[in-house]
Structures are given as structure tokens and as C-alpha cells.
């Protein structure tokens, strides 16, 4: 480092920790409030996107299909066709095995201490262990992981209701196995997991006292949408057909099984069909009689998650209809629908980029995936805990309707928490290995990252890497000044002696990242 540079790293660290953490400095809440009113103006169609991918489109693909990607991964995608890359991603996802069963996968109360407090403590430890394993799998960045995460917020259960780690394992295993499979099979299997049977009272649905909870959610939240193609009488009759899955065993935490003596064997009329229907018949009747309604509802949910939260816009309707047609034509196979969507002009339209607000998990994982910083089990634990504080507790959505996403992530209660926890993550990475910050800046800039004498080039490259559409002009100017500040008392920028190999450049990248995590554009994907 030049002898003319007078200010130490610790002094800059202290200075910017105050400036950037001061809520008055950046009026982000007003900027984010405007994001709630994003309008879907995407008029592109489902026709194939045939232009070779550039860095912006490749980054968009990886942010939506996974949890973003490193500079190297994006560079490898540049120039590829959407058709080929999407096929590669989908095939890799289909070929990815679920997380291996833990040792406690089939534990019952017999495997736990007799003392109730100790038993609950052990189960909580197992659940936390599984959360960490699940998030670690998300780092693999496969579409299957992204989708299992999506389905956990659609086919919802809450761990705090059933409090059995064995049930949790089989529920998440069902999510992973079926994430890209057949939706009819998926719905059939998930409804018989003990987690779901306990969560929506199916485990207490007896012939002499039918419980309508699961029947209602099966139609309203899982397959058809509220009030769409069913009646209250259909719910009552369906509840009767779902009776009998009440055998809970004498030992707690035992997988629920069917007891024919508790099944209502009388005739039921469901969606216009009359007979002595049982659980399997309900699924068959539902998908036979309401294919259009199911396809439209599920494709709308997929569109909201992967493309734009405004799925009711007129521009979205032909896309969702086209997806639904594909869904039905392929007998409710999920992969063909996603393949069509992810290869389309609509998906890659500029209007689809940077219009979804990151969930807490998205925010934290994006930082790590995009910078390629080294993480460990402690990092994963921090992600789980920080996300919980921001309203996204893994395996415990707020209710059966799941997290509502987007604008709910940026309310006044959570916004400052997002800033502070993201800053803490950046701080921890910097304290552990500051050299990685320099390496990231060089990699983000490209082939001349190590030799360029232009700090604006490096700062702009980093900003564009971490923000889907960069920053507004005023914000960009401020961000560049943050990056340049450590050397502003020298002539190094003017005389061309500055470059990324200098000692202080790691702190330049660090300060810029700390600034960026508070910007509106950083909150988007």
C-alpha cells in the first residue's frame, strides 16, 4: 500500500459502520414502499427465447431457479442457449437424490428419554439438525431444492403442531421426491404423511365424527383455490371419504396408518360423483373432474413464484393459460410446465428481472452464492436463526396458507432486521477472510479485474453482480464514492497507480457490500 495512504482499515471500519448503519442516512423504507405497487408489464409470450444468454439473463435464470450463482458459474452460462441450459438444470434436478435419512428417521417414543422435557429437548435438537441439513442442500443450488422449498410453502405443515422429527423427515422427503414429478401423485402422497395428517386433523377424522379440516384445505389451498369448483357439501362429503387414517399406535410419534373400522363406508357424492369413495377415489375424482381448475391454480402459483407476483395482470393470463394447457396435456407432470416457462421469452423479458422481493433465505443465500465466500456450519445456523427472526422459520410457515412473500418481507418490523443481519453476515465474512473480498472484486470485474486502474469499473461490476438491474444514477454515484473513499486522500486514482492488488482494496469491496445490502435494488431478484 502506498505510504501516502494515512487512514487505517480499523478507522475506516469504525467510520462506515456508523454511517451505513444510521437509518437516517438512507431513506430505504420509502423506496421499498413503492415496490409494493409493481405492475406486471411483461407482454412477451411463451415462445422460445433464442438469443444466447448474456450475464444479466444468466444471473436472472440462476436467481430464480436456484439461489443465484458465482461469477464463474454465470460466466460459463454466457453464450449458452436457454434451451440447453434449462434442460441441463432440470435434468440435474430430476437426478438429485433426496437428503439421506437421518439416524432418527424412524424413531418413536421408545427411542427417547422417558422424561418429557428431555424428550422434547432431543426432538428439538433433531429438528434443528434437519433444518441445517436442509439449508446445506439449498447451497447445492439445484432446481429440486428450490422447488421443495416452494412446495413446503404450498403443501404446508407446521412442525410446532406435530413436534415429531420423524414426521418432519418423511414430510420433507416427500417434498423432495415429488418436487419435479407428477402433481397428482404428489398430492396423494403428501396427504398421507403423518405430518399432514396431524397438522390438518386427518389423524382424528373418524367415521362417527368426520373432521373437515383437510378436505377444506385440499380444495381451497392445495389444488383448486378458494371457492373455485367445489361447494361446502363437497367438503362435507370428502371429509367422510378421508376417514380412517387414525391409527396412531400406543407409542407416540408412530406413523399414522389406516383403520378400516374407523372408515365411513357409506355412499358419498363428491364433485357430482356418487359412490362408496375412499381416499384414493377422492384424488382420482378431483383430478378427473377439475383438471382445468387445478392446472390454472397451480400454474398461477408457479408464475407468482418464478416470474412476477402480479399474476392477475392481463399480461400474465395467456402465459398461465399456456402453462395450464401444458400441465393437463402432460397428465400433471411438473417438469414440462417449468421447462416451457423457463425457456420462454416471457421469462427472460427485461420486465421479469428484479421484480420479486427476496425472502430472507434468498437474501442470505444470494450473498454467499454470488460472492463465493467460504461458509461453514456456523454460517448456516446464522441463516436459519436470522430468517426465523425475519418471519421465515423453516418448516413453520405462519399458517396453512404459508408465507405470503414479497411485500410481507419488507414491512417496518423486518426492514431494519434485514439490513442489520445482512451487514453482520458481511462483517463476519470480512473478519474471517478479507482476501476473499479482493478476490470477489477481481472476479466480478472480469479478465482485467486484477490490472485495471479504474475503480469505477470495479465498483460498477460488483454492483451489477449483486443487484439484478444495477442502481439508479444517484445511488450508483454514491456507491462508487463509498468504494473510492479509502484512497480519496491520495493521487492514486489520478496517476493510475491504483489497482485491486493494493492492500486496502479488500476494505473497499467490504464497504461497498455493506452499503449495497441497504439499497432497494439489493432486496430484489
Coordinates of C-alpha atoms in Angstrom, one line a residue:
X1 CA 0.0 0.0 0.0
X2 CA 1.2 3.5 -0.8
X3 CA 2.9 5.4 2.0
X4 CA 0.6 8.3 1.2
X5 CA -2.4 6.4 2.5
X6 CA -2.8 7.6 6.0
X7 CA -6.1 6.1 7.3
X8 CA -6.0 2.6 8.8
X9 CA -8.5 -0.2 8.0
X10 CA -9.9 -0.1 11.5
X11 CA -10.5 3.7 11.2
X12 CA -12.5 3.2 8.0
X13 CA -14.3 0.2 9.5
X14 CA -15.4 2.4 12.5
X15 CA -16.4 5.3 10.3
X16 CA -18.5 3.3 7.9
X17 CA -20.1 1.1 10.5
X18 CA -21.7 4.3 11.8
X19 CA -22.5 6.0 8.5
X20 CA -24.0 3.0 6.9
X21 CA -25.9 1.7 9.9
X22 CA -27.5 5.0 10.6
X23 CA -31.2 4.7 9.3
X24 CA -31.3 8.4 8.6
X25 CA -28.5 8.0 6.1
X26 CA -30.5 6.0 3.6
X27 CA -34.3 6.5 3.3
X28 CA -34.9 3.0 2.1
X29 CA -38.3 2.4 3.6
X30 CA -39.9 4.9 1.3
X31 CA -38.2 3.4 -1.7
X32 CA -39.3 -0.1 -0.7
X33 CA -42.8 1.0 -0.2
X34 CA -43.0 1.8 -3.9
X35 CA -42.0 -1.7 -4.6
X36 CA -45.4 -2.9 -3.3
X37 CA -47.0 -1.5 -6.3
X38 CA -45.0 -3.2 -9.1
X39 CA -47.2 -3.7 -12.1
X40 CA -46.7 -6.6 -14.5
X41 CA -46.0 -5.0 -17.9
X42 CA -44.4 -8.1 -19.4
X43 CA -46.1 -8.6 -22.8
X44 CA -43.7 -11.3 -24.1
X45 CA -45.0 -14.7 -24.9
X46 CA -44.2 -18.4 -24.2
X47 CA -42.3 -18.6 -27.5
X48 CA -38.8 -19.9 -27.0
X49 CA -36.1 -17.4 -26.1
X50 CA -33.4 -18.0 -28.7
X51 CA -30.9 -15.2 -28.0
X52 CA -27.6 -16.5 -26.5
X53 CA -27.6 -15.7 -22.8
X54 CA -25.7 -12.7 -21.6
X55 CA -24.6 -12.2 -18.0
X56 CA -27.8 -10.4 -16.9
X57 CA -30.1 -13.1 -18.3
X58 CA -27.9 -15.9 -17.0
X59 CA -27.9 -14.4 -13.5
X60 CA -31.7 -13.9 -13.7
X61 CA -32.0 -17.6 -14.5
X62 CA -29.9 -18.8 -11.6
X63 CA -31.5 -16.4 -9.1
X64 CA -35.0 -17.7 -9.9
X65 CA -34.2 -21.4 -10.5
X66 CA -31.9 -21.7 -7.5
X67 CA -30.4 -19.3 -5.0
X68 CA -28.1 -17.4 -7.5
X69 CA -24.6 -18.4 -8.6
X70 CA -21.0 -17.5 -8.5
X71 CA -19.2 -15.3 -11.1
X72 CA -17.6 -18.4 -12.6
X73 CA -21.0 -20.2 -13.0
X74 CA -22.5 -17.2 -14.6
X75 CA -19.5 -16.8 -17.0
X76 CA -19.9 -20.4 -18.0
X77 CA -23.6 -19.8 -18.8
X78 CA -22.9 -16.7 -21.0
X79 CA -23.3 -17.6 -24.7
X80 CA -25.3 -20.7 -24.0
X81 CA -28.9 -21.1 -25.2
X82 CA -31.7 -21.0 -22.7
X83 CA -32.9 -24.3 -24.2
X84 CA -29.7 -26.2 -23.5
X85 CA -29.0 -24.6 -20.1
X86 CA -32.6 -25.1 -18.8
X87 CA -32.5 -28.8 -19.9
X88 CA -29.2 -29.2 -18.0
X89 CA -30.7 -27.7 -14.9
X90 CA -33.9 -29.7 -15.0
X91 CA -32.2 -33.0 -15.7
X92 CA -29.7 -32.3 -12.9
X93 CA -32.6 -31.6 -10.6
X94 CA -34.5 -34.8 -11.6
X95 CA -31.4 -36.8 -11.0
X96 CA -30.7 -35.3 -7.5
X97 CA -31.5 -37.7 -4.7
X98 CA -33.3 -36.5 -1.5
X99 CA -31.3 -35.9 1.6
X100 CA -30.2 -39.2 3.2
X101 CA -32.4 -40.4 6.1
X102 CA -31.0 -39.4 9.5
X103 CA -30.5 -42.0 12.2
X104 CA -33.7 -40.9 13.9
X105 CA -35.9 -41.1 10.8
X106 CA -38.0 -44.0 12.3
X107 CA -37.7 -43.1 16.0
X108 CA -40.8 -43.5 18.2
X109 CA -41.1 -42.5 21.9
X110 CA -39.4 -45.8 22.7
X111 CA -36.2 -44.2 21.4
X112 CA -36.4 -41.1 23.6
X113 CA -35.9 -40.5 27.3
X114 CA -39.0 -41.1 29.4
X115 CA -38.7 -37.6 30.9
X116 CA -40.9 -35.3 28.9
X117 CA -38.6 -32.3 29.0
X118 CA -35.6 -34.4 27.9
X119 CA -37.6 -36.0 25.2
X120 CA -38.8 -32.6 23.8
X121 CA -35.2 -31.3 24.0
X122 CA -33.9 -34.2 21.9
X123 CA -36.6 -33.8 19.3
X124 CA -35.9 -30.0 19.1
X125 CA -32.2 -30.8 18.6
X126 CA -33.1 -33.3 15.8
X127 CA -35.3 -30.8 14.1
X128 CA -32.6 -28.1 14.2
X129 CA -30.1 -30.7 12.8
X130 CA -32.5 -31.4 9.9
X131 CA -33.0 -27.6 9.3
X132 CA -29.2 -27.3 8.9
X133 CA -29.1 -30.3 6.6
X134 CA -31.9 -28.9 4.5
X135 CA -30.4 -25.5 4.2
X136 CA -27.0 -27.0 3.3
X137 CA -28.7 -28.8 0.5
X138 CA -30.1 -25.5 -0.8
X139 CA -26.4 -24.4 -1.3
X140 CA -26.2 -27.1 -3.9
X141 CA -28.4 -24.7 -6.0
X142 CA -30.4 -27.3 -7.8
X143 CA -33.9 -26.6 -9.1
X144 CA -35.2 -29.5 -7.0
X145 CA -34.0 -27.8 -3.8
X146 CA -35.7 -24.5 -4.9
X147 CA -38.9 -26.4 -5.7
X148 CA -39.0 -28.4 -2.5
X149 CA -38.7 -25.1 -0.7
X150 CA -41.6 -23.7 -2.8
X151 CA -43.8 -26.7 -2.2
X152 CA -43.2 -26.5 1.6
X153 CA -45.0 -23.2 1.4
X154 CA -47.8 -24.6 -0.7
X155 CA -48.5 -28.0 0.8
X156 CA -47.9 -26.6 4.3
X157 CA -47.4 -28.2 7.6
X158 CA -46.1 -26.7 10.8
X159 CA -43.5 -28.6 12.9
X160 CA -44.7 -26.9 16.1
X161 CA -48.1 -28.6 15.7
X162 CA -46.9 -32.3 15.4
X163 CA -43.5 -31.9 17.1
X164 CA -42.1 -35.2 15.8
X165 CA -38.8 -35.2 13.9
X166 CA -39.6 -38.5 12.3
X167 CA -42.7 -37.0 10.8
X168 CA -40.7 -34.0 9.6
X169 CA -38.2 -36.2 7.8
X170 CA -40.9 -38.1 5.9
X171 CA -42.7 -34.9 5.0
X172 CA -39.6 -33.2 3.6
X173 CA -38.6 -36.4 1.8
X174 CA -42.0 -36.4 0.1
X175 CA -41.4 -32.8 -0.9
X176 CA -38.0 -33.6 -2.4
X177 CA -39.0 -36.8 -4.2
X178 CA -42.1 -35.1 -5.8
X179 CA -40.8 -31.6 -6.4
X180 CA -40.5 -32.1 -10.2
X181 CA -42.7 -35.2 -10.5
X182 CA -46.4 -35.8 -11.0
X183 CA -48.6 -33.3 -9.1
X184 CA -51.4 -35.8 -8.7
X185 CA -49.1 -38.3 -7.1
X186 CA -47.6 -35.6 -5.0
X187 CA -50.9 -34.5 -3.6
X188 CA -51.9 -38.1 -2.9
X189 CA -48.6 -38.9 -1.1
X190 CA -48.4 -35.7 0.9
X191 CA -51.9 -36.1 2.3
X192 CA -50.9 -39.4 3.9
X193 CA -47.7 -38.2 5.6
X194 CA -48.1 -38.2 9.3
X195 CA -47.1 -34.6 9.4
X196 CA -50.0 -33.6 7.3
X197 CA -52.5 -36.0 9.0
X198 CA -51.7 -34.5 12.4
X199 CA -51.4 -30.9 11.1
X200 CA -54.8 -30.8 9.5
X201 CA -56.5 -33.2 11.8
X202 CA -56.7 -36.2 9.5
X203 CA -55.4 -38.3 12.2
X204 CA -58.6 -37.6 14.2
X205 CA -61.0 -38.0 11.3
X206 CA -63.3 -40.8 12.4
X207 CA -66.5 -42.1 10.7
X208 CA -68.6 -41.2 13.7
X209 CA -67.2 -37.7 13.8
X210 CA -65.8 -36.6 10.4
X211 CA -63.3 -33.7 10.6
X212 CA -63.5 -31.4 7.6
X213 CA -60.2 -29.6 8.0
X214 CA -58.0 -31.4 5.5
X215 CA -60.9 -31.7 2.9
X216 CA -61.3 -28.0 3.0
X217 CA -57.6 -27.2 2.6
X218 CA -57.2 -29.9 -0.1
X219 CA -59.6 -27.9 -2.3
X220 CA -59.1 -24.3 -1.1
X221 CA -55.3 -24.1 -0.7
X222 CA -53.7 -27.2 -2.3
X223 CA -55.4 -27.8 -5.6
X224 CA -58.3 -25.6 -6.7
X225 CA -58.2 -22.2 -4.9
X226 CA -60.8 -20.7 -2.7
X227 CA -64.3 -21.1 -3.9
X228 CA -63.2 -22.5 -7.2
X229 CA -65.1 -25.5 -8.4
X230 CA -66.3 -27.0 -5.1
X231 CA -69.1 -26.5 -2.6
X232 CA -69.5 -26.8 1.2
X233 CA -71.3 -30.1 0.6
X234 CA -68.3 -31.4 -1.4
X235 CA -66.1 -30.6 1.6
X236 CA -68.5 -32.4 4.0
X237 CA -68.7 -35.5 1.7
X238 CA -65.0 -35.5 1.0
X239 CA -64.3 -35.5 4.8
X240 CA -66.3 -38.7 5.1
X241 CA -64.2 -40.3 2.3
X242 CA -61.0 -39.4 4.0
X243 CA -61.9 -41.0 7.3
X244 CA -60.0 -44.0 8.8
X245 CA -56.4 -42.7 8.8
X246 CA -56.5 -42.5 12.6
X247 CA -54.4 -45.4 13.9
X248 CA -51.7 -43.6 15.9
X249 CA -50.4 -46.6 17.8
X250 CA -49.9 -46.9 21.5
X251 CA -46.4 -45.3 21.3
X252 CA -46.2 -41.6 20.4
X253 CA -44.6 -40.4 17.2
X254 CA -45.7 -43.5 15.4
X255 CA -46.5 -43.2 11.7
X256 CA -50.3 -42.9 11.2
X257 CA -51.9 -45.9 9.4
X258 CA -55.4 -46.8 8.2
X259 CA -58.0 -48.4 10.4
X260 CA -60.9 -49.7 8.3
X261 CA -63.2 -49.8 11.4
X262 CA -63.0 -46.0 11.6
X263 CA -63.8 -45.5 7.9
X264 CA -67.2 -44.2 6.7
X265 CA -68.3 -47.0 4.3
X266 CA -71.5 -45.2 3.2
X267 CA -72.1 -43.6 -0.2
X268 CA -70.8 -40.0 -0.8
X269 CA -71.3 -37.5 -3.5
X270 CA -68.2 -35.6 -4.4
X271 CA -67.9 -33.2 -7.3
X272 CA -71.0 -34.7 -8.8
X273 CA -69.8 -38.3 -8.5
X274 CA -71.6 -40.8 -6.1
X275 CA -70.2 -44.0 -4.6
X276 CA -68.5 -45.5 -1.6
X277 CA -65.5 -43.4 -2.1
X278 CA -62.2 -43.6 -0.1
X279 CA -59.0 -41.5 0.0
X280 CA -57.7 -42.7 -3.4
X281 CA -61.1 -42.2 -5.0
X282 CA -61.1 -38.6 -3.8
X283 CA -57.8 -37.9 -5.5
X284 CA -59.0 -39.6 -8.7
X285 CA -62.3 -37.7 -8.8
X286 CA -60.6 -34.4 -8.1
X287 CA -58.1 -34.6 -10.9
X288 CA -60.6 -36.2 -13.3
X289 CA -63.4 -33.7 -12.7
X290 CA -61.5 -30.5 -12.1
X291 CA -58.3 -30.6 -14.3
X292 CA -58.7 -27.1 -15.7
X293 CA -59.2 -25.6 -12.2
X294 CA -56.2 -27.4 -10.8
X295 CA -54.0 -26.6 -13.6
X296 CA -54.9 -22.9 -13.6
X297 CA -54.5 -22.6 -9.8
X298 CA -51.1 -24.3 -9.6
X299 CA -49.7 -22.6 -12.7
X300 CA -50.7 -19.3 -11.2
X301 CA -48.7 -20.1 -8.0
X302 CA -45.7 -21.2 -10.1
X303 CA -45.9 -18.0 -12.1
X304 CA -46.0 -15.8 -9.0
X305 CA -43.0 -17.6 -7.5
X306 CA -40.8 -17.8 -10.6
X307 CA -41.8 -14.8 -12.8
X308 CA -43.8 -12.0 -11.2
X309 CA -46.0 -11.6 -8.1
X310 CA -48.7 -9.8 -10.1
X311 CA -50.3 -12.9 -11.7
X312 CA -53.7 -11.3 -12.1
X313 CA -52.4 -8.8 -14.7
X314 CA -53.9 -9.2 -18.1
X315 CA -50.4 -9.7 -19.5
X316 CA -50.0 -12.8 -17.3
X317 CA -53.2 -14.5 -18.2
X318 CA -52.1 -16.0 -21.6
X319 CA -48.9 -17.3 -20.0
X320 CA -50.7 -19.0 -17.2
X321 CA -53.2 -20.4 -19.6
X322 CA -50.5 -21.8 -21.8
X323 CA -48.7 -23.3 -18.8
X324 CA -52.0 -24.9 -17.7
X325 CA -52.6 -26.4 -21.1
X326 CA -49.2 -28.0 -21.0
X327 CA -49.8 -29.2 -17.4
X328 CA -53.0 -31.0 -18.5
X329 CA -51.6 -32.3 -21.7
X330 CA -48.7 -33.9 -19.7
X331 CA -51.0 -35.6 -17.2
X332 CA -50.0 -33.1 -14.4
X333 CA -46.2 -33.7 -14.8
X334 CA -44.5 -30.6 -13.3
X335 CA -41.2 -30.7 -15.3
X336 CA -42.7 -30.0 -18.8
X337 CA -44.5 -26.9 -17.5
X338 CA -41.4 -25.5 -15.9
X339 CA -39.3 -26.3 -19.0
X340 CA -41.8 -24.4 -21.1
X341 CA -41.8 -21.4 -18.8
X342 CA -38.0 -21.2 -18.2
X343 CA -37.2 -21.3 -21.9
X344 CA -39.7 -18.6 -22.8
X345 CA -39.3 -15.1 -24.0
X346 CA -41.7 -14.1 -21.2
X347 CA -39.4 -15.5 -18.5
X348 CA -36.3 -13.6 -19.9
X349 CA -38.1 -10.4 -20.7
X350 CA -36.5 -7.3 -19.0
X351 CA -39.8 -6.7 -17.2
X352 CA -39.4 -10.0 -15.4
X353 CA -35.9 -9.2 -14.0
X354 CA -35.7 -7.7 -10.5
X355 CA -39.4 -7.6 -9.7
X356 CA -39.6 -10.2 -6.9
X357 CA -38.6 -9.2 -3.3
X358 CA -36.2 -11.6 -1.8
X359 CA -37.2 -13.7 1.1
X360 CA -34.8 -13.8 4.0
X361 CA -33.4 -17.1 2.8
X362 CA -33.0 -15.7 -0.7
X363 CA -31.2 -12.7 0.6
X364 CA -28.6 -14.6 2.7
X365 CA -28.0 -17.4 0.2
X366 CA -27.7 -14.9 -2.7
X367 CA -24.9 -13.1 -0.9
X368 CA -23.0 -16.3 -0.3
X369 CA -23.6 -17.8 -3.8
X370 CA -22.8 -14.6 -5.7
X371 CA -19.6 -13.8 -3.8
X372 CA -18.5 -17.4 -3.4
X373 CA -17.3 -16.6 0.2
X374 CA -16.4 -19.6 2.3
X375 CA -19.1 -20.6 4.7
X376 CA -19.4 -23.3 7.4
X377 CA -22.0 -24.9 9.7
X378 CA -22.0 -21.7 11.8
X379 CA -23.0 -19.6 8.8
X380 CA -25.9 -22.0 8.1
X381 CA -27.0 -21.8 11.7
X382 CA -27.0 -18.0 11.5
X383 CA -29.0 -18.1 8.3
X384 CA -31.6 -20.3 9.9
X385 CA -31.8 -18.1 13.0
X386 CA -31.8 -14.8 11.2
X387 CA -34.5 -16.0 8.8
X388 CA -36.6 -17.0 11.8
X389 CA -36.3 -13.6 13.3
X390 CA -37.4 -12.1 10.0
X391 CA -40.6 -14.2 9.8
X392 CA -39.4 -17.2 7.7
X393 CA -39.0 -20.0 10.1
X394 CA -38.1 -23.1 8.1
X395 CA -40.8 -25.8 8.4
X396 CA -43.1 -23.4 10.3
X397 CA -44.9 -21.0 8.0
X398 CA -47.2 -18.6 9.7
X399 CA -50.3 -20.7 8.9
X400 CA -51.7 -23.2 6.5
X401 CA -51.7 -20.5 3.8
X402 CA -47.9 -20.2 4.1
X403 CA -45.7 -17.2 3.9
X404 CA -47.3 -14.6 1.7
X405 CA -43.9 -13.5 0.3
X406 CA -42.9 -10.3 -1.5
X407 CA -44.3 -7.2 0.4
X408 CA -44.6 -9.1 3.7
X409 CA -40.8 -9.3 3.8
X410 CA -40.3 -5.6 3.8
X411 CA -42.6 -4.3 6.5
X412 CA -41.4 -1.9 9.1
X413 CA -40.8 -4.7 11.6
X414 CA -38.5 -6.6 9.3
X415 CA -36.7 -4.0 7.2
X416 CA -34.1 -2.9 9.8
X417 CA -33.6 -6.5 10.7
X418 CA -32.8 -7.3 7.1
X419 CA -30.2 -4.5 7.0
X420 CA -28.5 -5.4 10.2
X421 CA -28.4 -9.2 9.7
X422 CA -27.1 -8.8 6.2
X423 CA -24.4 -6.4 7.4
X424 CA -23.5 -8.8 10.2
X425 CA -23.0 -11.5 7.6
X426 CA -20.8 -9.3 5.5
X427 CA -18.8 -8.3 8.7
X428 CA -18.3 -11.9 9.6
X429 CA -17.0 -12.9 6.2
X430 CA -14.7 -9.9 6.2
X431 CA -13.3 -10.7 9.7
X432 CA -12.8 -14.4 8.7
X433 CA -11.1 -13.8 5.4
X434 CA -10.7 -10.3 4.0
X435 CA -8.7 -11.6 1.0
X436 CA -11.9 -13.1 -0.4
X437 CA -13.4 -9.7 -0.8
X438 CA -10.5 -8.6 -3.0
X439 CA -10.8 -11.9 -5.0
X440 CA -14.5 -11.3 -5.4
X441 CA -14.0 -7.8 -6.7
X442 CA -11.4 -9.0 -9.2
X443 CA -13.6 -11.9 -10.4
X444 CA -16.7 -9.7 -10.7
X445 CA -14.8 -7.2 -12.9
X446 CA -13.7 -9.8 -15.4
X447 CA -10.4 -10.6 -17.2
X448 CA -8.8 -7.3 -16.4
X449 CA -10.0 -7.2 -12.8
X450 CA -6.5 -7.5 -11.4
X451 CA -4.9 -5.0 -13.6
X452 CA -7.5 -2.2 -14.2
X453 CA -6.6 1.2 -12.8
X454 CA -10.3 2.4 -12.9
X455 CA -12.1 2.0 -9.5
X456 CA -15.4 2.9 -11.1
X457 CA -15.1 -0.2 -13.4
X458 CA -14.6 -2.5 -10.4
X459 CA -17.4 -0.9 -8.3
X460 CA -19.8 -1.0 -11.2
X461 CA -19.1 -4.6 -11.8
X462 CA -19.7 -5.5 -8.2
X463 CA -22.9 -3.5 -8.1
X464 CA -24.2 -5.2 -11.2
X465 CA -23.3 -8.6 -9.9
X466 CA -25.3 -8.1 -6.6
X467 CA -28.2 -6.1 -8.0
X468 CA -30.3 -7.6 -10.8
X469 CA -30.7 -4.2 -12.6
X470 CA -27.9 -2.2 -11.0
X471 CA -28.7 1.0 -9.2
X472 CA -30.3 4.3 -10.1
X473 CA -27.9 7.0 -11.2
X474 CA -27.8 8.9 -7.8
X475 CA -27.4 5.6 -5.9
X476 CA -24.7 4.4 -8.3
X477 CA -22.7 7.6 -7.8
X478 CA -22.9 7.3 -4.0
X479 CA -22.0 3.6 -4.1
X480 CA -18.9 4.4 -6.3
X481 CA -17.9 7.1 -3.8
X482 CA -18.2 4.6 -1.0
X483 CA -15.9 2.3 -2.9
X484 CA -13.4 5.1 -3.7
X485 CA -13.3 6.6 -0.2
X486 CA -10.3 4.7 1.3
X487 CA -8.0 6.3 -1.3
X488 CA -9.5 9.7 -1.6
X489 CA -6.6 11.3 0.2
X490 CA -4.1 10.2 -2.4
X491 CA -3.4 10.8 -6.1
X492 CA -3.5 7.1 -6.9
X493 CA -6.7 7.2 -8.9
X494 CA -5.4 10.2 -10.9
X495 CA -1.9 8.9 -11.6
X496 CA -3.1 5.4 -12.5
X497 CA -1.2 3.6 -9.7
X498 CA -4.4 2.2 -8.1
X499 CA -5.3 -1.4 -8.8
X500 CA -7.0 -4.3 -7.0
X501 CA -3.8 -5.8 -5.8
X502 CA -3.3 -3.0 -3.2
X503 CA -3.7 -3.8 0.4
X504 CA -6.7 -1.6 1.1
X505 CA -8.8 -2.9 -1.8
X506 CA -10.3 -5.7 0.3
X507 CA -11.8 -3.0 2.6
X508 CA -13.1 -1.1 -0.5
X509 CA -15.1 -4.2 -1.5
X510 CA -16.2 -4.7 2.1
X511 CA -17.5 -1.2 2.5
X512 CA -19.3 -1.3 -0.9
X513 CA -21.0 -4.6 0.1
X514 CA -22.1 -3.1 3.4
X515 CA -23.6 -0.1 1.5
X516 CA -25.3 -2.3 -1.1
X517 CA -27.2 -4.5 1.4
X518 CA -29.3 -1.5 2.4
X519 CA -30.3 -0.5 -1.2
X520 CA -33.7 -1.1 -2.6
X521 CA -32.3 -2.9 -5.6
X522 CA -30.4 -5.4 -3.5
X523 CA -33.7 -6.5 -2.0
X524 CA -34.9 -7.7 -5.4
X525 CA -34.3 -10.8 -7.6

